[in-house]
Amino acid sequence: MKIVSVVGARPQFVKAATVTRVLAQTPDAREVLVHTGQHYDANMSQVFFDDLNIPYPDYNLEVGSGRHGEQTAAMLRGIEQVLVNEQPDWLLIYGDTNSTLAAALAACKLHIPVAHVEAGLRSFNRKMPEEINRIASDRISRLCFAPTQTAYDQLQKEGLGQTAVLTGDVMYDSVLFYVEKLEHEPDSYRLPDTPERYYLATVHRPQNTDSREALFSIFEAFAQLPHPVVLPLHPRTKKYIEQYGITPRNVHIIEPIGYLWMLRLLLDCQKALTDSGGLQKEAYLVGKPCVTLRTETEWIETLHDGWNEVVSCDKEKIVSAALAPAPSAPRRNAFGDGRAAHAIVEAIYLTKSLAEG
Ligand code: UD1
């Protein structure tokens, strides 16, 4: 069976790594990996391929940055050509980026069945480009792999029950695999000059970066915290900090870093402060409290018992959530059994064999 997988942005490299590993061990499977080039800086892209042992992509479309329509259109054109050349049995897509949507559209017009990893997630905020990408990709997909029961139920509510499969979360597979690796290598992937006690933050969502008021408020909150804030700085945020003339205080800025470096920083931090979906979940999975710098979250399981608090960009709320004591209740396991990638590959094979009768 030939599968074309499309990735393009950081969170997709992490998700694809787990499935790629399982496909590589499946005798009859041949995976063709396409990188759209949405993320192209070495520390936003290559470092993930190196750290996670992802094979070199068979195609790199080198699409780069641009307005949403421009970027998605360039991907659509490039992916369509790859699919015409390769004639795969399935297209595999991940998450909710413009690369996800472009691939789904290209494949469905060529009648190639689409399998969507991390389906059924909803923020119910249609101003987020990711929300539109999720809804459209789920509609198009023949198989929607739900990471959680909530996502599975959402697919049912939207009339997509026939396509929904509850697999667990590939990011949980990944956390289990790599936390064990880090435990065996206690001195690896440690950044020099990291403060002893710190908060770990990431900020990159347009609702936070593209408004001077919002970004200013977040940095004002960081300035008031009792420990420094380690901030791997996304290029979009860097651009706006400079443009707005913000001078970060109590913030230890570093370049964007690879997955294992980030996981180590997370394991050693006091709390995570973030507007990323992935980091909210990773914090929960490794048992670090999280403060979410957004007005809603798709990952509602992380909210149980106070492990994640959604506070927006409001300065007072960020400070008060960051200072709150860590929750004492144990976390619940809502993200599967660590074998989501296996379940995904099995479901694709089963669907193919059922279709062939
Ligand atoms: C994208 C995804 C988002 C995901 C995030 C992870 C969409 C709509 N958004 O957002 O869901 O959480 O990736 O990081 O697909 N840039 C560089 N170098 C790079 C990549 C980007 O300098 O390697 C700069 C460009 O100036 C660009 C900006 O960052 O304008 C934003 O990049 P883009 O890929 O458009 O979206 P992200 O904000 O990264």
Coordinates of C-alpha atoms and ligand atoms in Angstrom, one line a residue:
M1 CA 0.0 0.0 0.0
K2 CA 1.3 3.4 -0.9
I3 CA 0.6 6.4 1.4
V4 CA 1.4 10.0 0.8
S5 CA 1.9 11.9 4.0
V6 CA 1.9 15.7 4.0
V7 CA 3.5 17.8 6.7
G8 CA 4.6 21.5 6.7
A9 CA 4.7 23.0 10.2
R10 CA 6.3 22.2 13.5
P11 CA 3.5 20.4 15.3
Q12 CA 3.0 18.1 12.2
F13 CA 6.6 16.9 12.3
V14 CA 6.0 15.7 15.8
K15 CA 2.7 13.9 15.0
A16 CA 4.0 12.4 11.8
A17 CA 7.1 11.0 13.4
T18 CA 5.1 8.4 15.4
V19 CA 3.1 7.2 12.4
T20 CA 6.1 7.2 10.1
R21 CA 7.9 4.9 12.6
V22 CA 5.0 2.4 12.5
L23 CA 4.7 2.5 8.8
A24 CA 8.4 1.8 8.4
Q25 CA 7.8 -1.4 10.4
T26 CA 4.8 -2.5 8.3
P27 CA 6.1 -4.8 5.5
D28 CA 3.7 -3.9 2.8
A29 CA 3.6 -0.1 3.4
R30 CA 5.4 2.5 1.4
E31 CA 5.2 6.0 2.6
V32 CA 6.0 9.0 0.5
L33 CA 6.7 12.1 2.6
V34 CA 5.9 15.6 1.4
H35 CA 7.1 18.7 3.2
T36 CA 5.2 21.8 1.9
G37 CA 7.9 24.1 3.2
Q38 CA 5.4 26.1 5.3
H39 CA 8.1 26.2 8.0
Y40 CA 11.5 26.5 6.5
D41 CA 14.0 27.9 9.0
A42 CA 16.4 25.2 10.2
N43 CA 15.2 25.6 13.8
M44 CA 11.5 25.4 12.8
S45 CA 11.9 22.4 10.5
Q46 CA 15.2 20.5 10.0
V47 CA 15.9 20.1 13.8
F48 CA 12.7 18.2 14.1
F49 CA 13.6 15.8 11.3
D50 CA 17.0 15.3 13.0
D51 CA 15.8 14.9 16.6
L52 CA 12.8 12.6 15.7
N53 CA 14.6 10.5 13.0
I54 CA 12.1 11.4 10.4
P55 CA 13.3 10.3 7.0
Y56 CA 14.3 13.1 4.6
P57 CA 11.1 14.2 2.7
D58 CA 10.7 12.7 -0.8
Y59 CA 9.4 16.1 -1.9
N60 CA 9.9 19.6 -0.5
L61 CA 7.5 22.1 -2.1
E62 CA 9.4 25.1 -0.6
V63 CA 6.2 27.1 -0.4
G64 CA 7.3 29.4 2.4
S65 CA 5.3 32.2 4.0
G66 CA 2.6 34.3 2.6
R67 CA -1.0 35.4 3.0
H68 CA -3.4 32.4 3.7
G69 CA -4.8 32.2 0.2
E70 CA -1.5 32.6 -1.4
Q71 CA 0.2 30.0 0.8
T72 CA -2.6 27.5 0.6
A73 CA -2.9 27.9 -3.2
A74 CA 0.8 27.3 -3.7
M75 CA 0.6 24.1 -1.6
L76 CA -2.5 22.9 -3.4
R77 CA -0.8 23.2 -6.8
G78 CA 2.4 21.4 -5.6
I79 CA 0.6 18.6 -3.7
E80 CA -1.8 18.0 -6.7
Q81 CA 1.2 17.4 -8.9
V82 CA 2.8 15.0 -6.4
L83 CA -0.4 13.0 -6.1
V84 CA -0.8 12.8 -9.8
N85 CA 2.8 11.5 -10.1
E86 CA 2.6 9.1 -7.1
Q87 CA -1.0 7.7 -7.5
P88 CA -1.2 6.7 -3.7
D89 CA -3.8 4.5 -2.1
W90 CA -4.3 7.0 0.7
L91 CA -3.3 10.5 1.7
L92 CA -2.4 11.1 5.4
I93 CA -2.8 14.5 6.9
Y94 CA -2.1 15.9 10.4
G95 CA -3.7 18.6 12.6
D96 CA -5.1 21.9 11.4
T97 CA -2.6 23.9 9.5
N98 CA -2.8 25.4 6.0
S99 CA -0.7 22.4 4.8
T100 CA -3.4 20.0 6.2
L101 CA -6.2 21.7 4.3
A102 CA -4.3 22.1 1.0
A103 CA -3.5 18.4 1.0
A104 CA -7.1 17.4 1.8
L105 CA -8.4 19.5 -1.0
A106 CA -5.9 18.3 -3.6
A107 CA -6.5 14.6 -2.8
C108 CA -10.3 14.7 -2.7
K109 CA -10.5 16.2 -6.2
L110 CA -8.4 13.3 -7.4
H111 CA -10.6 10.8 -5.6
I112 CA -7.8 9.7 -3.3
P113 CA -9.1 8.8 0.1
V114 CA -7.9 11.1 2.9
A115 CA -7.1 10.0 6.5
H116 CA -7.0 12.8 9.1
V117 CA -4.9 12.4 12.2
E118 CA -6.2 14.6 15.1
A119 CA -9.7 15.0 13.8
G120 CA -12.8 16.2 15.6
L121 CA -11.0 19.0 17.5
R122 CA -13.0 22.2 17.8
S123 CA -12.3 25.6 19.4
F124 CA -15.7 26.9 18.2
N125 CA -13.9 30.1 17.2
R126 CA -14.2 30.6 13.5
K127 CA -11.8 33.5 13.5
M128 CA -9.0 31.0 14.0
P129 CA -7.7 29.8 10.6
E130 CA -7.0 26.5 12.2
E131 CA -10.7 26.0 13.1
I132 CA -11.7 26.4 9.4
N133 CA -8.9 24.0 8.4
R134 CA -10.1 21.4 10.9
I135 CA -13.8 21.6 9.9
A136 CA -13.0 21.4 6.1
S137 CA -10.4 18.6 6.5
D138 CA -12.8 16.5 8.6
R139 CA -15.6 16.9 6.1
I140 CA -13.3 15.8 3.3
S141 CA -11.7 12.8 5.1
R142 CA -12.7 9.2 4.6
L143 CA -11.2 8.4 8.0
C144 CA -11.2 10.8 10.9
F145 CA -8.8 9.7 13.7
A146 CA -10.1 11.2 16.9
P147 CA -7.5 11.6 19.7
T148 CA -10.0 11.8 22.5
Q149 CA -13.6 10.8 23.3
T150 CA -14.6 14.5 23.1
A151 CA -13.3 14.7 19.6
Y152 CA -15.0 11.4 18.7
D153 CA -18.3 12.6 20.1
Q154 CA -18.0 15.9 18.1
L155 CA -17.5 14.0 14.9
Q156 CA -20.7 12.1 15.7
K157 CA -22.6 15.3 16.4
E158 CA -21.5 16.7 13.0
G159 CA -22.8 13.6 11.2
L160 CA -19.3 12.2 10.6
G161 CA -19.7 9.1 12.7
Q162 CA -19.2 6.8 9.8
T163 CA -15.7 8.1 9.3
A164 CA -14.7 8.5 13.0
V165 CA -12.3 6.1 14.7
L166 CA -11.2 6.7 18.3
T167 CA -7.4 6.0 18.3
G168 CA -5.9 8.0 21.1
D169 CA -3.4 10.7 20.6
V170 CA -0.2 10.3 18.6
M171 CA 1.3 13.1 20.8
Y172 CA 0.9 10.9 23.8
D173 CA 2.7 8.1 22.0
S174 CA 5.5 10.6 21.3
V175 CA 5.7 11.9 24.9
L176 CA 5.9 8.4 26.3
F177 CA 8.6 7.4 23.8
Y178 CA 10.8 10.5 24.3
V179 CA 10.4 11.1 28.0
E180 CA 11.8 7.6 28.4
K181 CA 14.7 8.5 26.1
L182 CA 15.4 11.7 28.2
E183 CA 15.3 9.7 31.4
H184 CA 18.1 7.5 30.1
E185 CA 20.1 10.6 29.0
P186 CA 19.8 13.0 31.9
D187 CA 22.6 15.2 30.6
S188 CA 21.4 15.5 27.0
Y189 CA 19.2 18.2 25.4
R190 CA 19.9 20.7 28.3
L191 CA 20.2 24.3 27.2
P192 CA 23.1 26.2 28.8
D193 CA 22.2 29.2 30.9
T194 CA 18.7 28.1 31.8
P195 CA 17.6 29.6 35.1
E196 CA 17.1 27.2 37.9
R197 CA 13.4 28.0 38.4
Y198 CA 11.5 29.3 35.5
Y199 CA 8.2 29.4 33.6
L200 CA 8.2 28.1 30.1
A201 CA 6.2 30.2 27.6
T202 CA 5.4 30.1 23.9
V203 CA 3.4 32.8 22.1
H204 CA 2.6 32.8 18.4
R205 CA -1.1 33.0 17.7
P206 CA -2.2 35.9 15.5
Q207 CA -4.8 37.0 18.2
N208 CA -1.9 37.6 20.6
T209 CA 0.8 38.7 18.2
D210 CA -1.1 40.9 15.8
S211 CA -2.6 43.2 18.4
R212 CA -0.2 45.5 20.2
E213 CA -2.4 45.7 23.3
A214 CA -2.6 41.9 23.6
L215 CA 1.1 41.3 23.2
F216 CA 2.0 44.2 25.5
S217 CA -0.3 42.8 28.2
I218 CA 1.3 39.4 28.0
F219 CA 4.8 40.8 28.4
E220 CA 3.6 43.0 31.3
A221 CA 2.3 39.9 33.0
F222 CA 5.6 38.1 32.4
A223 CA 7.5 41.0 34.0
Q224 CA 5.5 40.6 37.2
L225 CA 6.2 36.8 37.8
P226 CA 8.5 35.6 40.6
H227 CA 10.7 33.6 38.3
P228 CA 12.0 34.3 34.8
V229 CA 10.1 33.2 31.8
V230 CA 12.0 31.1 29.2
L231 CA 10.6 32.0 25.8
P232 CA 11.6 30.2 22.6
L233 CA 10.7 33.0 20.2
H234 CA 8.5 32.3 17.2
P235 CA 9.6 34.4 14.2
R236 CA 6.1 36.0 14.0
T237 CA 6.3 37.1 17.6
K238 CA 9.8 38.4 17.2
K239 CA 8.7 40.6 14.3
Y240 CA 5.9 42.1 16.3
I241 CA 7.9 42.7 19.4
E242 CA 10.3 44.8 17.3
Q243 CA 7.5 46.5 15.5
Y244 CA 5.6 47.5 18.7
G245 CA 8.8 48.5 20.5
I246 CA 8.2 46.1 23.4
T247 CA 11.1 45.6 25.8
P248 CA 10.6 42.2 27.5
R249 CA 11.5 42.2 31.2
N250 CA 12.0 39.0 33.3
V251 CA 12.1 37.1 30.0
H252 CA 14.9 34.8 28.9
I253 CA 14.5 34.8 25.1
I254 CA 16.0 31.9 23.1
E255 CA 15.7 30.8 19.4
P256 CA 13.0 28.3 18.5
I257 CA 14.2 24.8 19.6
G258 CA 13.8 21.2 18.7
Y259 CA 11.3 18.8 20.2
L260 CA 13.6 17.1 22.7
W261 CA 15.1 20.3 23.9
M262 CA 11.5 21.6 24.4
L263 CA 10.4 18.5 26.2
R264 CA 13.4 18.8 28.6
L265 CA 12.5 22.5 29.3
L266 CA 8.9 21.5 30.0
L267 CA 9.9 18.6 32.3
D268 CA 12.0 21.0 34.4
C269 CA 9.8 24.1 34.5
Q270 CA 7.4 25.4 37.1
K271 CA 4.4 26.0 34.8
A272 CA 3.8 26.4 31.1
L273 CA 2.3 29.6 29.8
T274 CA 1.2 29.2 26.2
D275 CA -1.2 29.9 23.3
S276 CA -0.1 26.6 21.6
G277 CA -2.5 23.7 21.5
G278 CA 0.3 21.1 21.5
L279 CA 2.1 22.6 24.5
Q280 CA -1.1 22.7 26.6
K281 CA -1.5 19.0 26.0
E282 CA 2.2 18.1 26.5
A283 CA 2.2 19.9 29.8
Y284 CA -0.8 17.9 30.9
L285 CA 0.8 14.7 29.8
V286 CA 4.0 15.2 31.7
G287 CA 2.2 16.6 34.8
K288 CA 3.0 20.4 34.5
P289 CA 0.2 22.9 35.2
C290 CA -0.5 25.1 32.2
V291 CA -1.8 28.7 31.8
T292 CA -3.4 29.1 28.4
L293 CA -3.1 32.6 26.8
R294 CA -6.3 32.2 24.8
T295 CA -10.0 32.6 25.2
E296 CA -10.8 29.0 24.6
T297 CA -9.2 25.6 24.2
E298 CA -9.8 22.6 22.0
W299 CA -8.2 20.3 24.6
I300 CA -10.9 20.5 27.3
E301 CA -9.6 17.3 29.0
T302 CA -6.7 19.3 30.2
L303 CA -9.0 21.6 32.2
H304 CA -10.0 18.9 34.6
D305 CA -9.1 19.7 38.3
G306 CA -7.3 22.9 37.4
W307 CA -4.3 21.4 35.4
N308 CA -5.0 24.0 32.7
E309 CA -6.5 27.4 33.1
V310 CA -7.7 29.5 30.1
V311 CA -7.0 33.1 30.9
S312 CA -6.7 35.0 27.5
C313 CA -4.1 37.8 27.3
D314 CA -5.4 39.6 30.4
K315 CA -2.4 40.6 32.6
E316 CA -4.0 40.2 36.0
K317 CA -5.5 36.8 35.1
I318 CA -2.1 35.5 33.7
V319 CA -0.3 36.6 36.9
S320 CA -2.9 35.1 39.2
A321 CA -3.0 31.8 37.3
A322 CA 0.8 31.6 37.2
L323 CA 1.0 32.1 41.0
A324 CA -1.8 29.7 41.9
P325 CA -0.6 26.5 43.7
A326 CA -0.2 23.4 41.5
P327 CA -3.3 21.1 41.5
S328 CA -3.2 18.2 43.9
A329 CA -5.8 16.0 42.1
P330 CA -4.3 13.3 39.9
R331 CA -4.6 13.7 36.1
R332 CA -7.0 11.5 34.2
N333 CA -5.9 9.5 31.2
A334 CA -7.9 10.9 28.3
F335 CA -5.4 10.5 25.5
G336 CA -5.3 6.8 24.9
D337 CA -2.8 4.0 25.6
G338 CA 0.3 5.3 23.8
R339 CA -0.4 3.1 20.7
A340 CA -2.4 5.6 18.7
A341 CA -0.1 5.3 15.7
H342 CA -0.6 1.6 15.5
A343 CA -4.4 2.0 15.7
I344 CA -4.2 4.5 12.8
V345 CA -2.2 2.2 10.6
E346 CA -4.4 -0.7 11.4
A347 CA -7.6 1.3 10.6
I348 CA -6.2 2.3 7.2
Y349 CA -5.4 -1.3 6.3
L350 CA -8.8 -2.5 7.5
T351 CA -10.7 0.1 5.6
K352 CA -8.7 -0.7 2.4
S353 CA -9.4 -4.4 2.7
L354 CA -13.1 -3.8 3.4
A355 CA -13.3 -1.6 0.4
E356 CA -11.7 -4.3 -1.8
G357 CA -14.3 -6.7 -0.4
Ligands
UD1_1 C1 1.4 27.7 11.8 C2 0.0 27.1 11.9 C3 -0.4 26.9 13.3 C4 0.7 26.2 14.1 C5 2.0 26.9 13.9 C6 3.1 26.2 14.7 C7 -1.6 27.7 10.0 C8 -2.7 28.5 9.7 N1 -1.0 27.9 11.2 O1 1.3 29.0 12.3 O2 -1.6 26.2 13.4 O3 0.3 26.2 15.5 O4 2.3 26.9 12.5 O5 4.3 27.0 14.7 O6 -1.2 26.8 9.3 N2 8.2 32.1 9.6 C9 9.6 32.2 9.6 N3 10.3 31.0 9.4 C10 9.6 29.8 9.4 C11 8.2 29.8 9.4 C12 7.5 31.0 9.6 O7 10.2 33.2 9.7 O8 10.3 28.7 9.2 C13 7.5 33.4 9.8 C14 7.0 34.0 8.6 O9 7.4 35.4 8.6 C15 5.5 33.9 8.7 C16 5.2 33.7 10.1 O10 6.4 33.1 10.7 O11 4.9 35.0 8.2 C17 4.1 32.8 10.4 O12 4.3 31.5 9.8 P1 3.1 30.6 9.2 O13 3.5 29.3 8.8 O14 2.3 31.4 8.3 O15 2.2 30.4 10.5 P2 2.5 30.1 12.0 O16 2.2 31.3 12.7 O17 3.8 29.4 12.2

